[in-house]
């Protein structure tokens, strides 16, 4: 059956791809502040149906994360329909197909090598790299060294769009609207601003890196079609392993010897004239069903129970390489910590409620949703502050944007979008009690302490009803004109401080602030060296 309700199967597949891509983009756009206290929900849907992320989070966090139960449904459907997710659902796969549609004349020239016998032989060896990456993700997670966020397709796509594409889109759209000159009451202008444009053009560390990684995935399409999906994607490897025992198969399992057009046009290289159909490669795109002039291929349950597919061509050498890759990076990182000792990075502040650093890093899948939804842009991806294991994990950077980057006291959006529970979903009252860090003054820099200059900006912006920053000392000095100036020296009540960072963000000093927030478990930086000492020569 080539058609269903007057449409070909590839047409239905394209409709499905478009629907899921639109859903992904709608949820992506909805993952930002709207002024409301709560989001509509479902913003992390695509991460929660990701079995690779689910397995890695559960292994690294040493806990069963119930939030990932939808991924079991996808695995169950894959047991029935095979690797359909990659052909019908995955937004990244859809974008790769769209790119091929646009650049097909050029890509036909650039992919000649991959379609030659020599190129096919080389790529056959490369094809197993996705299993090496899968082993790297899972073994690394088992050793409490999460790397899945560096290879999961949803994480790569979301970070590339959020950190780089979205800010560029905002700037371009804003410039276009300004040039067109729509008035403030124009309905088109209002709709575009409300539903299409980002809320603001955020700035992120590693934006160029995230864009470059995503760009490489698209450029690989000029080497071979669906290169990422066929040779590198560890999520595709998961679905491919499940598809080996799927109930519905492509029939017949062999390719017609007198034709072979379907094998030549297969976007996944799943058809081979000699070996037949490879179920772990086939993404059920249905192109072979539509292309066959005789209507021979179909997808259906086989009449007889098929023999199990041949074992993966994963030799002992490749298996050893996969295991070694999965253990080498964590082992080296842990060895460094054992040699040098664990160093607490004082200013590496995690989102509210994150708690234990090891558990947080284990559960965090580096999806970037918390950073995208943050209304103040204070959440930034970590670079190498605590090693490669923390790469792309969120941390607070209160000085990222002057007077704007801080944890909003009455905001809990990051916990609402976190798909793994690395950032717990706290109520506002619970968040008020969950200290992110503690603030300390640097008396060598703070203007009232170091230079006898009037400034209580930190006390003014402290959001707590009972201020965590209060005036400790007050005295008067004469200025150049001989007039009396009142100097108030602020101090922090760290029993009240929640570490939101608004004081550090608003400190008027250039460079390092006169007050800095450090982790709750960090030692006293000893920068408040004058507290408790008499203020010599100053009138109290």
Coordinates of C-alpha atoms in Angstrom, one line a residue:
X1 CA 0.0 0.0 0.0
X2 CA 1.7 3.1 -1.3
X3 CA -1.0 5.6 -0.2
X4 CA -3.1 6.3 2.8
X5 CA -6.1 8.6 2.4
X6 CA -4.8 9.8 -1.0
X7 CA -1.4 10.8 0.3
X8 CA 1.8 8.9 -0.1
X9 CA 3.6 7.6 2.9
X10 CA 6.5 10.0 2.5
X11 CA 4.0 12.8 2.4
X12 CA 2.6 11.6 5.8
X13 CA 6.1 11.4 7.1
X14 CA 6.8 15.0 6.0
X15 CA 3.6 16.1 7.7
X16 CA 4.7 14.3 10.9
X17 CA 8.2 15.8 10.7
X18 CA 6.8 19.3 10.2
X19 CA 4.3 18.9 13.1
X20 CA 7.0 17.8 15.5
X21 CA 9.4 20.5 14.4
X22 CA 6.7 23.1 14.9
X23 CA 5.9 21.6 18.3
X24 CA 9.6 21.8 19.2
X25 CA 9.9 25.4 18.1
X26 CA 6.7 26.4 19.9
X27 CA 7.9 24.8 23.1
X28 CA 11.3 26.4 22.6
X29 CA 9.7 29.9 22.2
X30 CA 7.5 29.2 25.2
X31 CA 10.5 28.6 27.3
X32 CA 11.0 32.1 28.5
X33 CA 9.6 34.6 30.9
X34 CA 6.2 36.1 30.2
X35 CA 5.8 38.0 33.4
X36 CA 3.7 35.1 34.8
X37 CA 4.8 33.1 37.9
X38 CA 4.3 29.8 36.1
X39 CA 4.8 28.5 32.6
X40 CA 2.1 26.6 30.7
X41 CA 4.0 23.3 31.0
X42 CA 5.6 20.8 28.6
X43 CA 8.6 23.0 27.8
X44 CA 10.9 20.1 28.5
X45 CA 8.8 17.5 26.6
X46 CA 11.5 16.5 24.1
X47 CA 14.1 15.9 26.8
X48 CA 11.7 13.8 28.8
X49 CA 11.0 11.4 25.9
X50 CA 14.8 11.0 25.3
X51 CA 15.8 7.5 26.6
X52 CA 19.5 8.4 26.3
X53 CA 19.2 11.4 28.6
X54 CA 17.0 9.3 30.9
X55 CA 19.5 6.5 31.2
X56 CA 22.5 8.8 31.7
X57 CA 20.7 10.9 34.4
X58 CA 19.6 7.9 36.3
X59 CA 23.1 6.3 36.2
X60 CA 24.9 9.5 37.1
X61 CA 22.4 10.5 39.8
X62 CA 22.2 7.0 41.2
X63 CA 18.5 7.3 41.3
X64 CA 15.4 6.5 39.3
X65 CA 14.2 9.8 37.8
X66 CA 10.4 9.4 37.4
X67 CA 10.2 12.5 35.3
X68 CA 11.6 10.5 32.4
X69 CA 8.7 8.0 32.2
X70 CA 7.6 9.3 28.7
X71 CA 10.8 7.9 27.3
X72 CA 9.6 4.4 28.0
X73 CA 6.6 5.0 25.7
X74 CA 9.0 5.9 22.9
X75 CA 11.1 2.8 23.5
X76 CA 7.8 0.7 23.4
X77 CA 6.8 2.3 20.2
X78 CA 10.2 1.6 18.7
X79 CA 9.8 -2.1 19.6
X80 CA 6.8 -2.0 17.3
X81 CA 7.7 0.4 14.5
X82 CA 11.5 0.3 14.6
X83 CA 13.7 3.4 14.4
X84 CA 10.8 5.6 13.3
X85 CA 11.7 8.4 15.8
X86 CA 14.7 9.4 13.7
X87 CA 12.7 9.6 10.5
X88 CA 9.3 11.0 11.8
X89 CA 9.9 12.9 15.1
X90 CA 13.5 14.1 15.7
X91 CA 13.6 17.9 15.0
X92 CA 17.3 17.8 14.3
X93 CA 16.8 15.1 11.7
X94 CA 14.0 17.2 10.1
X95 CA 16.3 20.2 9.8
X96 CA 19.0 18.0 8.2
X97 CA 16.5 16.8 5.7
X98 CA 15.4 20.4 5.0
X99 CA 19.0 21.4 4.4
X100 CA 19.4 18.5 2.0
X101 CA 16.3 19.7 0.1
X102 CA 17.8 23.2 -0.2
X103 CA 21.3 22.2 -1.2
X104 CA 20.6 19.0 -3.0
X105 CA 22.4 20.0 -6.3
X106 CA 25.5 20.9 -4.4
X107 CA 25.4 18.0 -2.0
X108 CA 25.1 15.5 -4.9
X109 CA 28.6 16.7 -6.0
X110 CA 30.1 16.8 -2.5
X111 CA 28.8 13.3 -1.5
X112 CA 30.2 11.5 -4.6
X113 CA 33.1 10.2 -2.5
X114 CA 30.9 8.8 0.2
X115 CA 28.8 7.0 -2.5
X116 CA 31.9 5.5 -4.1
X117 CA 33.1 2.0 -3.1
X118 CA 36.2 3.4 -1.4
X119 CA 34.1 6.0 0.5
X120 CA 31.5 3.5 1.5
X121 CA 34.1 1.1 2.9
X122 CA 35.6 3.9 5.0
X123 CA 32.2 5.1 6.3
X124 CA 31.2 1.5 7.1
X125 CA 34.0 1.6 9.7
X126 CA 32.9 5.1 10.9
X127 CA 29.3 3.9 11.3
X128 CA 30.1 2.2 14.6
X129 CA 31.3 5.5 16.1
X130 CA 27.8 6.1 17.4
X131 CA 28.1 3.0 19.6
X132 CA 31.4 4.3 20.9
X133 CA 29.8 7.6 21.8
X134 CA 26.9 5.7 23.4
X135 CA 29.3 3.8 25.5
X136 CA 31.1 7.0 26.4
X137 CA 27.9 8.5 27.6
X138 CA 26.6 5.6 29.6
X139 CA 29.9 4.4 31.1
X140 CA 30.8 8.0 32.0
X141 CA 27.5 8.4 33.7
X142 CA 28.0 5.2 35.6
X143 CA 31.3 6.6 36.8
X144 CA 29.6 9.8 37.9
X145 CA 31.1 11.8 35.1
X146 CA 28.1 13.0 32.9
X147 CA 28.9 13.6 29.3
X148 CA 25.6 13.0 27.7
X149 CA 24.9 16.7 27.3
X150 CA 27.9 17.0 25.0
X151 CA 26.4 14.5 22.5
X152 CA 22.7 14.3 22.9
X153 CA 21.0 15.8 19.7
X154 CA 18.3 17.7 21.7
X155 CA 20.9 19.3 23.9
X156 CA 23.1 20.3 20.9
X157 CA 20.1 21.7 19.1
X158 CA 18.6 23.6 22.0
X159 CA 21.9 25.1 23.1
X160 CA 22.8 26.2 19.6
X161 CA 19.4 27.9 19.1
X162 CA 19.2 29.4 22.6
X163 CA 22.7 30.7 23.0
X164 CA 23.4 31.9 19.5
X165 CA 20.5 31.8 17.0
X166 CA 17.9 33.3 19.3
X167 CA 19.9 36.5 20.2
X168 CA 20.8 36.9 16.5
X169 CA 17.2 36.4 15.5
X170 CA 16.1 39.0 18.1
X171 CA 18.5 41.6 16.7
X172 CA 17.6 40.9 13.1
X173 CA 13.8 41.0 13.8
X174 CA 14.1 44.1 15.9
X175 CA 16.0 45.9 13.1
X176 CA 13.5 44.7 10.5
X177 CA 10.5 45.9 12.5
X178 CA 12.2 49.2 13.1
X179 CA 12.9 49.5 9.3
X180 CA 9.4 48.6 8.4
X181 CA 8.1 51.1 10.9
X182 CA 5.0 49.3 12.3
X183 CA 3.2 51.4 14.9
X184 CA 2.7 50.2 18.5
X185 CA -0.9 49.4 17.9
X186 CA -0.4 47.4 14.7
X187 CA -1.8 43.9 15.2
X188 CA 0.9 42.2 13.1
X189 CA 3.6 43.9 15.0
X190 CA 2.0 42.9 18.3
X191 CA 1.6 39.3 17.2
X192 CA 5.2 39.0 16.0
X193 CA 6.6 40.5 19.2
X194 CA 4.4 38.4 21.5
X195 CA 4.6 35.0 19.7
X196 CA 7.6 34.9 17.4
X197 CA 10.4 37.2 18.8
X198 CA 12.4 36.2 21.9
X199 CA 11.6 38.2 25.0
X200 CA 15.0 39.7 25.0
X201 CA 18.4 39.3 23.3
X202 CA 20.3 37.4 26.1
X203 CA 24.1 37.0 26.1
X204 CA 25.7 33.7 26.9
X205 CA 29.2 32.3 27.4
X206 CA 30.1 29.6 24.9
X207 CA 27.5 30.9 22.4
X208 CA 30.0 30.7 19.5
X209 CA 31.1 27.2 20.6
X210 CA 27.5 26.0 20.7
X211 CA 26.8 27.5 17.3
X212 CA 30.0 26.0 15.8
X213 CA 29.1 22.5 17.1
X214 CA 25.6 22.7 15.5
X215 CA 27.1 24.2 12.4
X216 CA 29.5 21.2 12.0
X217 CA 26.5 18.8 12.2
X218 CA 24.9 20.6 9.2
X219 CA 28.2 20.8 7.3
X220 CA 28.6 17.1 7.6
X221 CA 25.6 16.8 5.3
X222 CA 28.0 17.7 2.5
X223 CA 30.0 14.5 3.2
X224 CA 27.1 12.1 3.4
X225 CA 23.4 12.5 3.8
X226 CA 22.2 12.3 7.4
X227 CA 25.8 11.9 8.4
X228 CA 25.1 12.7 12.1
X229 CA 22.2 10.3 12.3
X230 CA 24.0 7.5 10.5
X231 CA 27.5 7.7 12.0
X232 CA 27.6 9.7 15.3
X233 CA 24.3 10.1 17.1
X234 CA 24.2 8.1 20.3
X235 CA 20.5 8.5 20.6
X236 CA 20.1 7.0 17.2
X237 CA 22.3 4.1 18.4
X238 CA 19.8 3.5 21.2
X239 CA 16.8 3.4 18.8
X240 CA 18.8 1.3 16.3
X241 CA 19.5 -1.4 18.9
X242 CA 15.8 -1.5 19.8
X243 CA 14.9 -1.6 16.1
X244 CA 16.8 -4.8 15.6
X245 CA 13.9 -6.7 17.3
X246 CA 11.1 -4.5 16.1
X247 CA 7.7 -6.1 15.3
X248 CA 7.1 -4.3 12.0
X249 CA 9.8 -4.7 9.3
X250 CA 10.6 -3.6 5.8
X251 CA 9.5 -6.4 3.5
X252 CA 11.1 -8.0 1.6
X253 CA 14.3 -8.0 3.5
X254 CA 16.3 -8.3 0.3
X255 CA 16.8 -5.7 -2.4
X256 CA 15.7 -6.6 -5.9
X257 CA 18.8 -7.6 -7.8
X258 CA 17.6 -6.2 -11.2
X259 CA 17.0 -2.7 -9.9
X260 CA 18.4 -1.5 -6.6
X261 CA 17.2 2.1 -7.0
X262 CA 15.9 2.1 -3.4
X263 CA 19.3 1.2 -2.1
X264 CA 21.0 4.0 -4.1
X265 CA 18.5 6.6 -2.8
X266 CA 18.2 5.5 0.8
X267 CA 19.0 8.5 3.0
X268 CA 20.3 6.3 5.8
X269 CA 22.2 3.7 3.8
X270 CA 20.0 1.0 5.3
X271 CA 19.6 -0.9 2.1
X272 CA 22.4 -3.0 0.6
X273 CA 22.2 -5.2 -2.5
X274 CA 24.2 -7.9 -0.9
X275 CA 23.3 -7.7 2.8
X276 CA 19.6 -6.6 2.4
X277 CA 17.9 -4.3 4.9
X278 CA 19.6 -3.2 8.1
X279 CA 16.9 -2.6 10.7
X280 CA 19.1 -0.6 13.0
X281 CA 19.8 1.8 10.1
X282 CA 16.3 2.1 8.7
X283 CA 14.4 5.2 10.0
X284 CA 11.1 4.2 8.3
X285 CA 11.2 7.1 5.9
X286 CA 9.0 5.1 3.5
X287 CA 10.8 6.5 0.5
X288 CA 11.5 3.0 -0.9
X289 CA 7.8 2.3 -0.7
X290 CA 6.9 5.3 -2.8
X291 CA 9.9 5.0 -5.3
X292 CA 9.4 1.4 -6.3
X293 CA 7.6 1.3 -9.7
X294 CA 6.3 -2.2 -9.0
X295 CA 5.1 -1.5 -5.4
X296 CA 7.1 -4.4 -3.9
X297 CA 8.4 -2.9 -0.6
X298 CA 6.1 -2.5 2.3
X299 CA 6.3 -2.2 6.1
X300 CA 4.4 -4.9 7.9
X301 CA 4.8 -7.7 10.4
X302 CA 6.5 -10.6 8.7
X303 CA 4.5 -13.8 8.1
X304 CA 7.1 -15.8 10.0
X305 CA 9.1 -14.7 13.0
X306 CA 12.3 -13.4 11.4
X307 CA 15.7 -14.6 12.5
X308 CA 17.6 -12.4 14.8
X309 CA 19.8 -9.9 13.0
X310 CA 23.5 -10.6 12.7
X311 CA 25.4 -9.3 15.7
X312 CA 26.8 -5.9 15.4
X313 CA 30.2 -5.8 13.7
X314 CA 31.8 -4.6 16.9
X315 CA 35.1 -6.4 17.1
X316 CA 37.1 -6.8 20.2
X317 CA 39.2 -3.9 19.2
X318 CA 36.2 -1.7 18.7
X319 CA 34.6 -2.9 21.9
X320 CA 37.8 -2.2 23.8
X321 CA 37.9 1.3 22.2
X322 CA 34.3 1.9 23.3
X323 CA 35.0 0.9 26.9
X324 CA 38.3 2.7 27.0
X325 CA 36.7 5.9 25.7
X326 CA 34.0 5.6 28.3
X327 CA 36.4 5.2 31.2
X328 CA 39.5 7.3 30.1
X329 CA 38.1 10.8 30.6
X330 CA 36.4 10.1 33.9
X331 CA 39.5 8.3 35.2
X332 CA 41.8 11.1 34.3
X333 CA 39.5 13.7 35.8
X334 CA 39.1 11.7 39.1
X335 CA 42.9 11.0 39.2
X336 CA 43.5 14.8 38.9
X337 CA 41.2 15.4 41.8
X338 CA 42.8 12.7 43.9
X339 CA 46.3 14.2 43.2
X340 CA 45.5 17.8 43.7
X341 CA 42.5 17.5 46.1
X342 CA 39.0 18.7 45.5
X343 CA 39.0 22.4 45.0
X344 CA 35.8 24.3 45.7
X345 CA 35.4 27.1 43.3
X346 CA 34.1 29.8 45.6
X347 CA 32.0 31.7 43.1
X348 CA 30.6 28.8 41.2
X349 CA 27.0 29.3 42.2
X350 CA 24.4 26.8 41.2
X351 CA 20.7 27.5 40.6
X352 CA 18.4 27.6 43.6
X353 CA 17.8 24.2 45.3
X354 CA 20.6 22.5 43.3
X355 CA 22.1 21.2 46.6
X356 CA 24.9 18.7 46.4
X357 CA 27.4 19.5 43.6
X358 CA 28.0 15.9 42.7
X359 CA 24.3 15.0 42.5
X360 CA 23.6 18.2 40.6
X361 CA 26.2 17.5 37.9
X362 CA 25.0 13.9 37.6
X363 CA 21.4 14.8 37.0
X364 CA 22.0 17.9 34.9
X365 CA 21.7 17.0 31.2
X366 CA 23.0 20.4 29.9
X367 CA 19.8 21.1 28.0
X368 CA 20.1 24.9 28.4
X369 CA 16.4 25.3 29.2
X370 CA 17.1 26.9 32.6
X371 CA 19.4 29.4 31.1
X372 CA 17.0 30.3 28.3
X373 CA 14.0 30.8 30.7
X374 CA 16.0 32.9 33.2
X375 CA 14.5 36.4 33.1
X376 CA 17.7 38.2 34.2
X377 CA 20.2 36.2 32.1
X378 CA 22.2 35.4 35.3
X379 CA 22.4 31.7 34.5
X380 CA 25.4 31.0 32.2
X381 CA 27.0 27.8 31.0
X382 CA 30.1 26.9 32.9
X383 CA 33.3 26.7 30.9
X384 CA 36.0 24.8 32.7
X385 CA 35.6 26.3 36.2
X386 CA 35.4 22.8 37.7
X387 CA 36.7 20.7 34.9
X388 CA 35.2 19.1 31.8
X389 CA 32.5 17.4 33.9
X390 CA 30.9 20.8 34.5
X391 CA 31.0 22.0 30.9
X392 CA 27.8 23.7 29.9
X393 CA 26.2 23.1 33.4
X394 CA 24.4 26.3 34.6
X395 CA 25.9 28.6 37.1
X396 CA 25.1 32.1 38.3
X397 CA 27.2 35.0 37.0
X398 CA 26.0 38.1 38.8
X399 CA 28.4 40.4 37.0
X400 CA 27.5 39.2 33.5
X401 CA 25.3 42.3 32.8
X402 CA 25.6 45.3 35.2
X403 CA 22.5 45.7 37.3
X404 CA 20.5 43.0 35.5
X405 CA 22.1 39.6 36.2
X406 CA 20.9 38.2 39.5
X407 CA 18.6 35.6 40.7
X408 CA 15.1 37.1 40.9
X409 CA 13.8 36.7 44.5
X410 CA 10.3 35.7 43.4
X411 CA 11.2 33.6 40.4
X412 CA 11.3 29.8 40.2
X413 CA 11.1 29.3 36.4
X414 CA 14.4 27.3 36.2
X415 CA 13.0 24.6 38.4
X416 CA 9.8 24.5 36.3
X417 CA 11.7 23.7 33.0
X418 CA 14.4 21.3 34.3
X419 CA 13.6 17.9 32.8
X420 CA 15.7 15.8 35.2
X421 CA 15.1 17.4 38.6
X422 CA 18.7 18.6 38.9
X423 CA 17.1 22.0 39.7
X424 CA 14.1 21.0 41.9
X425 CA 10.7 22.6 41.4
X426 CA 10.5 24.7 44.4
X427 CA 7.6 26.9 45.5
X428 CA 8.4 30.5 46.0
X429 CA 8.3 30.1 49.7
X430 CA 10.7 27.1 49.5
X431 CA 13.0 29.1 47.2
X432 CA 13.2 31.9 49.7
X433 CA 14.6 29.5 52.2
X434 CA 17.0 27.8 49.7
X435 CA 20.3 29.7 50.0
X436 CA 22.3 29.8 46.8
X437 CA 25.3 31.3 48.5
X438 CA 26.4 33.9 51.0
X439 CA 27.6 37.5 50.4
X440 CA 30.9 38.9 51.7
X441 CA 32.2 42.4 51.5
X442 CA 35.7 43.1 50.2
X443 CA 36.8 45.9 52.5
X444 CA 39.7 46.6 50.2
X445 CA 37.3 47.6 47.4
X446 CA 33.9 48.5 48.9
X447 CA 33.6 52.3 48.6
X448 CA 32.4 53.1 52.2
X449 CA 35.0 50.8 53.7
X450 CA 38.1 51.4 51.4
X451 CA 37.7 55.0 50.3
X452 CA 35.3 56.6 52.8
X453 CA 32.9 57.3 49.9
X454 CA 29.2 57.3 50.5
X455 CA 27.4 54.3 48.9
X456 CA 24.7 51.9 50.1
X457 CA 23.5 50.6 46.8
X458 CA 23.7 47.0 47.9
X459 CA 21.5 47.7 50.9
X460 CA 19.0 49.5 48.7
X461 CA 18.5 46.6 46.2
X462 CA 18.5 43.7 48.7
X463 CA 15.1 42.1 48.0
X464 CA 14.5 40.5 51.4
X465 CA 11.7 41.9 53.5
X466 CA 14.1 42.0 56.4
X467 CA 17.2 43.2 54.8
X468 CA 20.2 40.9 54.8
X469 CA 22.4 43.9 54.3
X470 CA 22.2 46.6 57.0
X471 CA 24.3 49.6 58.1
X472 CA 27.0 48.6 60.6
X473 CA 28.8 51.9 61.2
X474 CA 27.9 55.5 60.4
X475 CA 30.3 58.4 60.6
X476 CA 30.8 61.9 59.1
X477 CA 33.8 63.3 57.3
X478 CA 34.4 66.6 55.6
X479 CA 34.7 66.8 51.8
X480 CA 36.9 69.1 49.7
X481 CA 34.5 72.0 50.3
X482 CA 34.5 71.4 54.1
X483 CA 31.0 70.1 54.2
X484 CA 30.0 67.2 56.4
X485 CA 29.3 63.9 54.5
X486 CA 27.6 61.0 56.2
X487 CA 29.3 57.6 55.5
X488 CA 27.4 54.4 56.2
X489 CA 29.4 51.2 56.2
X490 CA 27.2 48.2 55.2
X491 CA 27.5 44.6 56.5
X492 CA 25.8 41.3 55.7
X493 CA 23.7 39.2 58.0
X494 CA 24.6 35.8 56.5
X495 CA 21.9 34.0 58.4
X496 CA 19.4 35.9 56.3
X497 CA 21.3 36.2 53.0
X498 CA 20.1 33.8 50.2
X499 CA 22.9 34.6 47.8
X500 CA 20.7 36.0 45.0
X501 CA 23.6 38.2 43.7
X502 CA 21.6 41.4 43.2
X503 CA 24.0 43.2 45.5
X504 CA 27.0 42.0 43.5
X505 CA 25.3 42.8 40.2
X506 CA 24.5 46.4 41.3
X507 CA 27.8 47.3 42.9
X508 CA 28.9 50.4 41.0
X509 CA 32.6 49.5 41.0
X510 CA 34.2 48.6 37.7
X511 CA 35.7 45.2 37.5
X512 CA 35.3 43.0 40.6
X513 CA 32.5 44.1 42.9
X514 CA 33.0 45.3 46.4
X515 CA 30.6 42.6 47.6
X516 CA 30.7 39.1 46.2
X517 CA 28.6 36.0 46.6
X518 CA 30.3 32.7 47.3
X519 CA 29.0 29.2 47.6
X520 CA 27.4 28.1 50.9
X521 CA 30.0 25.5 51.4
X522 CA 32.9 27.8 50.6
X523 CA 35.2 28.9 53.4
X524 CA 35.2 32.5 54.7
X525 CA 37.2 34.5 52.1
X526 CA 38.5 36.7 55.0
X527 CA 37.9 39.9 53.0
X528 CA 35.9 41.6 55.9
X529 CA 39.1 42.2 57.9
X530 CA 37.8 45.3 59.7
X531 CA 34.6 44.0 61.2
X532 CA 34.7 44.0 65.0
X533 CA 37.7 46.3 65.0
X534 CA 37.6 50.0 66.2
X535 CA 37.5 52.5 63.4
X536 CA 40.5 54.6 64.2
X537 CA 40.2 58.4 63.9
X538 CA 36.5 58.2 62.9
X539 CA 33.7 59.7 64.8
X540 CA 31.0 57.1 65.6

